[in-house]
CSV table of C-alpha atoms in Angstrom, one decimal:
chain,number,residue,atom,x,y,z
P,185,UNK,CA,134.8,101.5,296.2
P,186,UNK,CA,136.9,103.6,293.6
P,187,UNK,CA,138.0,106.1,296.4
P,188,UNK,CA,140.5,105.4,298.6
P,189,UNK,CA,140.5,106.1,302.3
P,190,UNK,CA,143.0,107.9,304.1
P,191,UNK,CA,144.7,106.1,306.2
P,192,UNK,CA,142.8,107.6,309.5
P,193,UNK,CA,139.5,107.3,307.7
P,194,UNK,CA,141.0,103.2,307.3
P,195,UNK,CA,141.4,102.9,311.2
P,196,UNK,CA,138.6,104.6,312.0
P,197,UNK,CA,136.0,102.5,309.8
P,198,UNK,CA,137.7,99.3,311.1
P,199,UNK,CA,137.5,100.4,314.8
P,200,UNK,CA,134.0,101.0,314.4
P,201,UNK,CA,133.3,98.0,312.6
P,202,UNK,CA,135.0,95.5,314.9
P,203,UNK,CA,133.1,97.8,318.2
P,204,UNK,CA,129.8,97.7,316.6
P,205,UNK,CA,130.5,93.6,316.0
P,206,UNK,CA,131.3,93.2,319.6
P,207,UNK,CA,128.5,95.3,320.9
P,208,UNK,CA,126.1,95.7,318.6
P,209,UNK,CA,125.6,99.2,319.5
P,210,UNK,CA,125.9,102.7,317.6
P,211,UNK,CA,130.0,103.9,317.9
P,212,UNK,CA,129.8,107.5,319.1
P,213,UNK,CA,132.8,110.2,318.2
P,214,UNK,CA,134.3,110.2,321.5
P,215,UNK,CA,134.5,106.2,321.9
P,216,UNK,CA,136.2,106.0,318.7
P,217,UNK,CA,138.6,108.3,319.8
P,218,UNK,CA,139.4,106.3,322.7
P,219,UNK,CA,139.5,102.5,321.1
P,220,UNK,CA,141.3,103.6,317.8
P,221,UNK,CA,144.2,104.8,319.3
P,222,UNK,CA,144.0,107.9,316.5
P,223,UNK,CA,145.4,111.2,318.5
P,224,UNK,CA,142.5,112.7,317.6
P,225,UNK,CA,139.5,115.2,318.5
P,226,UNK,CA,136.3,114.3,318.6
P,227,UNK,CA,135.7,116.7,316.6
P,228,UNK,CA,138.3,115.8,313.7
P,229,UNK,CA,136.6,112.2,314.3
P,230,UNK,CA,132.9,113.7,313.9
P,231,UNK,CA,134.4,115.3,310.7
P,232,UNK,CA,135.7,111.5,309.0
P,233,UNK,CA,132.7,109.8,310.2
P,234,UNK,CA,130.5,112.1,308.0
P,235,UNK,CA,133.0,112.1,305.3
P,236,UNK,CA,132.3,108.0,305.6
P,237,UNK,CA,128.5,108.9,305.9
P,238,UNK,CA,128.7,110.5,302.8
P,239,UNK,CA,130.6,107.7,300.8
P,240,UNK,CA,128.3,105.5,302.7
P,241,UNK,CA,129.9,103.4,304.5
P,242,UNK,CA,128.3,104.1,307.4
P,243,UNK,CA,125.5,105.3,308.4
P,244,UNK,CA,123.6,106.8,311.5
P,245,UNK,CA,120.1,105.5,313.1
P,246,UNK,CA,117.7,108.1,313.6
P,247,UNK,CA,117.6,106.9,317.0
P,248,UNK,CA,121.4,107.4,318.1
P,249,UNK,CA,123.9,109.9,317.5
P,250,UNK,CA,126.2,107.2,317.0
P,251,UNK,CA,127.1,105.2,313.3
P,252,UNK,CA,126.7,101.7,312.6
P,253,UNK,CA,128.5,99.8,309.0
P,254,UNK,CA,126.6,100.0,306.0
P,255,UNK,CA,126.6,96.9,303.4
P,256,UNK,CA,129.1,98.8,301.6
P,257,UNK,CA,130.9,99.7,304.7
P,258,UNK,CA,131.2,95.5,305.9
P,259,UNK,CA,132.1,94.7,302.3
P,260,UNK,CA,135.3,97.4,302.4
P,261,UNK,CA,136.1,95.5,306.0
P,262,UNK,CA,136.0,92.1,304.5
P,263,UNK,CA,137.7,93.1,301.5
P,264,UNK,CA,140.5,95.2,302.7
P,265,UNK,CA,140.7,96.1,306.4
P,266,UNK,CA,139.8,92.8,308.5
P,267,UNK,CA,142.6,91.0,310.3
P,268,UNK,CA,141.8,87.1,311.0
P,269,UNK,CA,142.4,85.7,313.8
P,270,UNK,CA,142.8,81.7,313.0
P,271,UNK,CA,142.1,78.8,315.5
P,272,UNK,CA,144.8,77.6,317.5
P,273,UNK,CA,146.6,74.6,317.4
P,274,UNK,CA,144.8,72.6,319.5
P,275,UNK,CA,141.7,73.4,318.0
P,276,UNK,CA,142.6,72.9,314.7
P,277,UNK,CA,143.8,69.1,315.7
P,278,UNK,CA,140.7,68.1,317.6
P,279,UNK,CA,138.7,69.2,314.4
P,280,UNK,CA,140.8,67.0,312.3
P,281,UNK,CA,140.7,63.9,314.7
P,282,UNK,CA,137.2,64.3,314.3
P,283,UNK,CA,137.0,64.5,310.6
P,284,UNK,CA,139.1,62.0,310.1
P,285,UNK,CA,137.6,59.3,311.9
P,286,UNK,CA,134.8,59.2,309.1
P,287,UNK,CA,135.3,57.5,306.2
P,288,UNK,CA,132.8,57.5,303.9
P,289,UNK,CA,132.3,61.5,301.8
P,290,UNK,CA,128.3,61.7,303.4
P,291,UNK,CA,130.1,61.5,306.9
P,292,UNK,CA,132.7,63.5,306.4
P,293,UNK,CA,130.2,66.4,305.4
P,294,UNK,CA,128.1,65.8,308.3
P,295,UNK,CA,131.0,66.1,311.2
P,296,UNK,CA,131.6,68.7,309.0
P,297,UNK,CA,128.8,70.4,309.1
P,298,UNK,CA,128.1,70.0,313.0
P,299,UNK,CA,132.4,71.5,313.7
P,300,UNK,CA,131.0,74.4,311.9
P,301,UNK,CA,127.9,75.1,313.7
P,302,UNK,CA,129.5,74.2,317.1
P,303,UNK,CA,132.3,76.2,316.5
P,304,UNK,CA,130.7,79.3,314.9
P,305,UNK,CA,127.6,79.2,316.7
P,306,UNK,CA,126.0,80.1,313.9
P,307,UNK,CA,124.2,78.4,310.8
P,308,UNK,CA,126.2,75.8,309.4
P,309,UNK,CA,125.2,75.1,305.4
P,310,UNK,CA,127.7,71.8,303.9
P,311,UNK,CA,126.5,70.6,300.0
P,312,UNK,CA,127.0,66.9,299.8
P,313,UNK,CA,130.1,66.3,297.5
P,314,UNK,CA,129.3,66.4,294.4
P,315,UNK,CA,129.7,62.9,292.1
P,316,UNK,CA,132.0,63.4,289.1
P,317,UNK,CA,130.3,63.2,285.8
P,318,UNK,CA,133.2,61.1,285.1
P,319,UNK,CA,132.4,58.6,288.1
P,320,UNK,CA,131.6,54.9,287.0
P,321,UNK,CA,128.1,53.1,287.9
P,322,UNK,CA,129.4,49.9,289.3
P,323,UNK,CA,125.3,48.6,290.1
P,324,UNK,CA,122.5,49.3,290.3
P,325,UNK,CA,119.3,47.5,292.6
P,326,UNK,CA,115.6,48.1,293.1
P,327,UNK,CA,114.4,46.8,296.0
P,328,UNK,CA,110.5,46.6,296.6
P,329,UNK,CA,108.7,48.4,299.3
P,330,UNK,CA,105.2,48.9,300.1
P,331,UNK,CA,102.8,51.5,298.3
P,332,UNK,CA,104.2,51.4,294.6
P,333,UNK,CA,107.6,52.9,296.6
P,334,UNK,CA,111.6,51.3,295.0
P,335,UNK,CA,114.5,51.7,297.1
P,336,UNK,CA,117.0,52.3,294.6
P,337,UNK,CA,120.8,51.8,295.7
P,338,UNK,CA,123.9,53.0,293.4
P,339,UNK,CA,127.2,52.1,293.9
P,340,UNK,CA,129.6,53.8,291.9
P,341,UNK,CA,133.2,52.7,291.4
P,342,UNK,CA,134.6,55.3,294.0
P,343,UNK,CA,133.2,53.2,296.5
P,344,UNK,CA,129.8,55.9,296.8
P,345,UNK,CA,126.3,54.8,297.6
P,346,UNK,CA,123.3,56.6,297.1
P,347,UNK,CA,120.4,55.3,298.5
P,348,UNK,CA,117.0,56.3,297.1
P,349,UNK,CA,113.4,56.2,297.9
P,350,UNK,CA,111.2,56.8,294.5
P,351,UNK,CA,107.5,56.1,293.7
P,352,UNK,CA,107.3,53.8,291.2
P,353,UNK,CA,103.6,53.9,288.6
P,354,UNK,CA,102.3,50.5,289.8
P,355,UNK,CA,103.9,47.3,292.5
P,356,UNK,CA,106.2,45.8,291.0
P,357,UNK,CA,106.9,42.3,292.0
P,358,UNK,CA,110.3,41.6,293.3
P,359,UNK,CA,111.3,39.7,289.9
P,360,UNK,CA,110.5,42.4,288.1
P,361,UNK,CA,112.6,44.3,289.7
P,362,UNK,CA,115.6,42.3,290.1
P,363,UNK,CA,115.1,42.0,286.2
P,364,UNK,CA,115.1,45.4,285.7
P,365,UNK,CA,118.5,45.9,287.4
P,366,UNK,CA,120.2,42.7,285.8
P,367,UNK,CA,118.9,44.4,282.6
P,368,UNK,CA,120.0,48.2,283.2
P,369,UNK,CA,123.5,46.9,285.0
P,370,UNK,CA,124.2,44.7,281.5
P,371,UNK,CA,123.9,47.4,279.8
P,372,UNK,CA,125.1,50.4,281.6
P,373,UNK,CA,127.4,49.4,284.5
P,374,UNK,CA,130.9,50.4,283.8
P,375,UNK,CA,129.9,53.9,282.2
P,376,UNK,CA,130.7,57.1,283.4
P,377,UNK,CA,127.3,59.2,285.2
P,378,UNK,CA,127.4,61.2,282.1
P,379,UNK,CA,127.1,58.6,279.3
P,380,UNK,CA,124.6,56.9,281.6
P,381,UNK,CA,122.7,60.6,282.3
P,382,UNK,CA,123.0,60.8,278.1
P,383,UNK,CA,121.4,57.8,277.6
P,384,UNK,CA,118.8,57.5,279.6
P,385,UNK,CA,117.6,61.2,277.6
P,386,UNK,CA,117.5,59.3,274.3
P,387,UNK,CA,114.9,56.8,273.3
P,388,UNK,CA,115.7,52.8,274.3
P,389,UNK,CA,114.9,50.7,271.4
P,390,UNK,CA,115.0,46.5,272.2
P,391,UNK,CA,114.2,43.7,270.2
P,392,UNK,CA,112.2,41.9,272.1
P,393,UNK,CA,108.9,44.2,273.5
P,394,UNK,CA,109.3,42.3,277.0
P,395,UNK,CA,113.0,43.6,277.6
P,396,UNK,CA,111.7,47.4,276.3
P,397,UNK,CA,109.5,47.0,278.8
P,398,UNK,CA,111.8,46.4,282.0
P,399,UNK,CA,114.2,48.5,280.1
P,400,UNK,CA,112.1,50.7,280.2
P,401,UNK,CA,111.3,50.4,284.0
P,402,UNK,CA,115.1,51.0,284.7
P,403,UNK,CA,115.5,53.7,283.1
P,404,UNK,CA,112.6,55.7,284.5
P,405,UNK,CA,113.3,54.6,288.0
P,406,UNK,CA,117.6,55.1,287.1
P,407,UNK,CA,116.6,58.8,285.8
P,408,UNK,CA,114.8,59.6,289.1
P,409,UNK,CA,117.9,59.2,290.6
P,410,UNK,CA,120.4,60.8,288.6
P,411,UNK,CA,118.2,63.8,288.0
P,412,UNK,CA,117.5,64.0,292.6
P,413,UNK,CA,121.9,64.1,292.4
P,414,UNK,CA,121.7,67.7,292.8
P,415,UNK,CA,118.2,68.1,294.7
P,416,UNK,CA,117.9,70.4,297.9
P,417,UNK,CA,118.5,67.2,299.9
P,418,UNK,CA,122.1,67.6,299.5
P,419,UNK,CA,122.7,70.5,301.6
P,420,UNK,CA,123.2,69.6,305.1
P,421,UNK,CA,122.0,72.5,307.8
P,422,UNK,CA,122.9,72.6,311.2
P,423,UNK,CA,122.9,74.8,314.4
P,424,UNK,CA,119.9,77.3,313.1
P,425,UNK,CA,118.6,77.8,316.5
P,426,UNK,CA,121.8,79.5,317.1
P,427,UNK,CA,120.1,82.4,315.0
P,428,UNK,CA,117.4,82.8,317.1
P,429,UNK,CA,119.1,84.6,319.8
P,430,UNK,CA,120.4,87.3,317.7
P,431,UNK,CA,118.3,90.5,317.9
P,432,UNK,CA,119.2,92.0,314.3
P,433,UNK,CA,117.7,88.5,313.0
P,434,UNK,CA,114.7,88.5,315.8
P,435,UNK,CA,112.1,90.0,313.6
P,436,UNK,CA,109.4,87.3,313.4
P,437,UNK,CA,109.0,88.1,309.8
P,438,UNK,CA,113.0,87.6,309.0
P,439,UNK,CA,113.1,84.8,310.6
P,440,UNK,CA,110.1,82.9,309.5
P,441,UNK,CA,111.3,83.8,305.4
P,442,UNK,CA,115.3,82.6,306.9
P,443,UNK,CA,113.9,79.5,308.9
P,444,UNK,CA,111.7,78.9,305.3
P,445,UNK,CA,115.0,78.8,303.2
P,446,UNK,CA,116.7,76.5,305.2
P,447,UNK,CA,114.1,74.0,305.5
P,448,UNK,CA,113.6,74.2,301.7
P,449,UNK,CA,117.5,74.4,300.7
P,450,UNK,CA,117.2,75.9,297.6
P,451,UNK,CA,118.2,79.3,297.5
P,452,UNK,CA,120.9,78.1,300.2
P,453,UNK,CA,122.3,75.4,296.9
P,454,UNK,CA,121.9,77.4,294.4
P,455,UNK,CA,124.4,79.7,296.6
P,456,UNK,CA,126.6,77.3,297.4
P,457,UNK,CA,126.3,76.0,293.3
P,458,UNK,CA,127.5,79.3,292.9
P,459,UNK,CA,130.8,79.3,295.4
P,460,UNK,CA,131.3,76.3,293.9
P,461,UNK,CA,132.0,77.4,290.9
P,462,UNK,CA,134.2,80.3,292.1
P,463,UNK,CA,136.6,78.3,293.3
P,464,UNK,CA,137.8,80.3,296.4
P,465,UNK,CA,136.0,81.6,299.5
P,466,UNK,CA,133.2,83.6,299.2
P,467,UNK,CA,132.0,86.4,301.1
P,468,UNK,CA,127.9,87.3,300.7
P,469,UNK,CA,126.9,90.2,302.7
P,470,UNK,CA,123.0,91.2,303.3
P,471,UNK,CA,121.3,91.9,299.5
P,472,UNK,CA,124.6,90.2,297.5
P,473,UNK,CA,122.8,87.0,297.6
P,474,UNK,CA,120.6,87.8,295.5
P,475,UNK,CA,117.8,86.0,298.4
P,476,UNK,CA,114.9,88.3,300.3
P,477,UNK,CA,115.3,85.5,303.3
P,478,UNK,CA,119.2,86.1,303.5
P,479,UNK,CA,119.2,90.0,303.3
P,480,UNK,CA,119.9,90.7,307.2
P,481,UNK,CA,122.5,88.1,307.0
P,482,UNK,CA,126.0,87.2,305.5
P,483,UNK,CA,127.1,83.8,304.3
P,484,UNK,CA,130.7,82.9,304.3
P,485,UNK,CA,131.2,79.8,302.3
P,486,UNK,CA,134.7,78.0,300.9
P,487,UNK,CA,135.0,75.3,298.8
P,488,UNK,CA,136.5,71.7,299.6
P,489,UNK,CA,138.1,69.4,297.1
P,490,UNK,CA,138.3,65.3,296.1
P,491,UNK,CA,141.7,65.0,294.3
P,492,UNK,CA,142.4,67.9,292.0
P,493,UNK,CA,138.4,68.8,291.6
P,494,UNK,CA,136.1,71.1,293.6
P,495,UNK,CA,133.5,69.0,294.4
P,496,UNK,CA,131.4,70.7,296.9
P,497,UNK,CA,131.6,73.8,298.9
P,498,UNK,CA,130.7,75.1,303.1
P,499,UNK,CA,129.9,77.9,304.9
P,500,UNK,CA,128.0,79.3,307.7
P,501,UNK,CA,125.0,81.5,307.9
P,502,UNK,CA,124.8,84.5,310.5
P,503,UNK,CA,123.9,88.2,310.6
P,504,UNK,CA,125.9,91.0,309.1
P,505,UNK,CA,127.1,91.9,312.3
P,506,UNK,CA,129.1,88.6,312.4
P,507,UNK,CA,132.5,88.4,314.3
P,508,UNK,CA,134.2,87.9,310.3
P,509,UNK,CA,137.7,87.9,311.4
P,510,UNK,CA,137.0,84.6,313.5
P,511,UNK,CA,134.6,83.1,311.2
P,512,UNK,CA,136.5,83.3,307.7
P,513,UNK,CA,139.7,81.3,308.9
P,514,UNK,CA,137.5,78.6,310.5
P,515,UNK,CA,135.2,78.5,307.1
P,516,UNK,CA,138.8,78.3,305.2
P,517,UNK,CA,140.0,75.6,307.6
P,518,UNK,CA,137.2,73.4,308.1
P,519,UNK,CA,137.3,73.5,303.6
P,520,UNK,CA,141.0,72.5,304.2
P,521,UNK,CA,140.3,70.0,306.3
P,522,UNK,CA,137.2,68.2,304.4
P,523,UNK,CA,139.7,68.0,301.5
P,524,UNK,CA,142.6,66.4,303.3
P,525,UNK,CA,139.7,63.9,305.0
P,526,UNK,CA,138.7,63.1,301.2
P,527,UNK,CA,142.0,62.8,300.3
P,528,UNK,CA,143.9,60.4,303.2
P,529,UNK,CA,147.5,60.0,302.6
P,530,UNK,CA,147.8,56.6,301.9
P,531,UNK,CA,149.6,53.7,304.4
């Protein structure tokens, strides 16, 4: 937005973002002029609003004489005009008691994820932490299950475990198996999830044909599981049928294309990918996704931290017309939060 607002045109826009919010209804001249307090005519008022028009930052149905926000008209709220109102004390305790009663990081994400949901009521999207490349493998096991299908279990030296269900080419016997892990575990326990992830790219070359063989077998299986560390399984969504009562969103073609990419999670990680890699909150409003399914809908999203790294980020999904001065400082918090979980203060 390269021109500024007056400072009437500033009140204006925010009264008749934050009316429009509450009542999802066009904001006519004369009920601006009441709630923004402006000693105004409705007149003078009729005069800014099409002055917004015209910038467009709002805009007017050809149904109403009233205006509703534009994209461009929520993003200058968001950016510069919104006043947050954050959680109060009491609520901000109960969500850490709760947090912090889970221990392990996959926990910790799912309270998380439900808080947000709950307290929102809206969409609540929480990606899995991330594993540092510069975690250790501590072990590795194959366990054997019916129909050709491994349960593979990782244990890194952060005290993680990933549990994984891969299908293998053929049964192997339990031996096998437990060979296979003695074999990749002498070889690669100890190393960091990047020199293990380099390795396993590169050709293994044994001596004997019989140990290239289960080598061979651990690696494949191993790769399956390093390469599924970033899949769309590690995006946790909750509280979606929260959505369905919201009439911008109740469009059974929006809604079948939004209910589509959260059961699929992959536009929702590669967003969240994306935050994380920002390294602050993040605010995506209608077609600033980049996502056809997400393009009645904004996505607040902050990240969360494990020592001094960003490892994962969370958010809520909900329509444009989202209250965003209650929802950002809960987003911020419940990041806050995570981290502090992640990181206990130690006895």
């Amino acid at each position: 937005m390269s021109t500024p607002l007056s400072d009437r045109a500033e009140v204006l826009l925010r009264t008749l973002v934050e009316s429009y919010i509450e009542e999802g209804q066009p904001q006519g001249s004369r009920t601006l002029a009441r709630r923004s307090g402006l000693d105004l005519s409705p007149a003078t008022i009729r005069g800014i609003l099409a002055d917004l028009e015209d910038l467009g930052l709002v805009v007017s149905p050809h149904t109403s004489a009233g205006r509703v926000p534009t994209q461009a008209g929520y993003r200058m709220f968001v950016d510069s005009l919104v006043t947050v109102s954050p959680p109060g004390r009491r609520a901000v305790r109960a969500m850490e008691n709760e947090l912090h009663e889970r221990q392990d990081p996959q926990g910790i994400a799912e309270t998380a994820s439900g808080l947000l949901s709950q307290v929102t009521s809206l969409a609540s999207v929480v990606m899995l932490p991330r594993r540092e490349a510069d975690t250790a493998i501590q072990q590795i096991e194959f366990i054997h299950l019916s129909n050709r299908r491994v349960l593979v279990i990782l244990v890194t030296d952060d005290g993680q475990v990933r549990n994984r269900v891969i299908r293998a080419e053929r049964d192997y016997s339990p031996a096998e198996l437990v060979e296979a892990a003695n074999c990749f575990n002498a070889s690669y326990a100890g190393k960091s999830l990047r020199q293990v992830k380099e390795s396993l790219l590169s050709e293994i070359e044994q001596d004997s044909q019989t140990v290239q063989r289960i080598m061979r077998l651990a690696t494949e299986m191993t790769r399956q599981v390093l390469a599924e560390d970033a899949d769309d399984g590690d995006v946790l969504v909750r509280g979606e049928s929260n959505l369905l009562e919201i009439p911008e969103l109740a469009d059974l073609g929006k809604l079948r294309r939004l209910f589509d990419a959260f059961a699929t999670k992959r536009d929702l990680l590669h967003l969240l990918d994306r935050s994380l890699r920002a390294g602050r909150i993040n605010i995506f409003i209608g077609s600033e996704s980049g996502y056809l399914a997400l393009e009645e809908c904004s996505v607040v999203t902050a990240p969360y931290m494990h020592g001094d790294r960003v490892v994962g980020t969370l958010g809520v999904v909900g329509p444009t017309r989202m209250p965003y001065h209650r929802v950002i400082p809960i987003v911020e918090l419940t990041a806050r939060l995570v981290s502090s979980a992640l990181n206990p203060d130690p006895d």
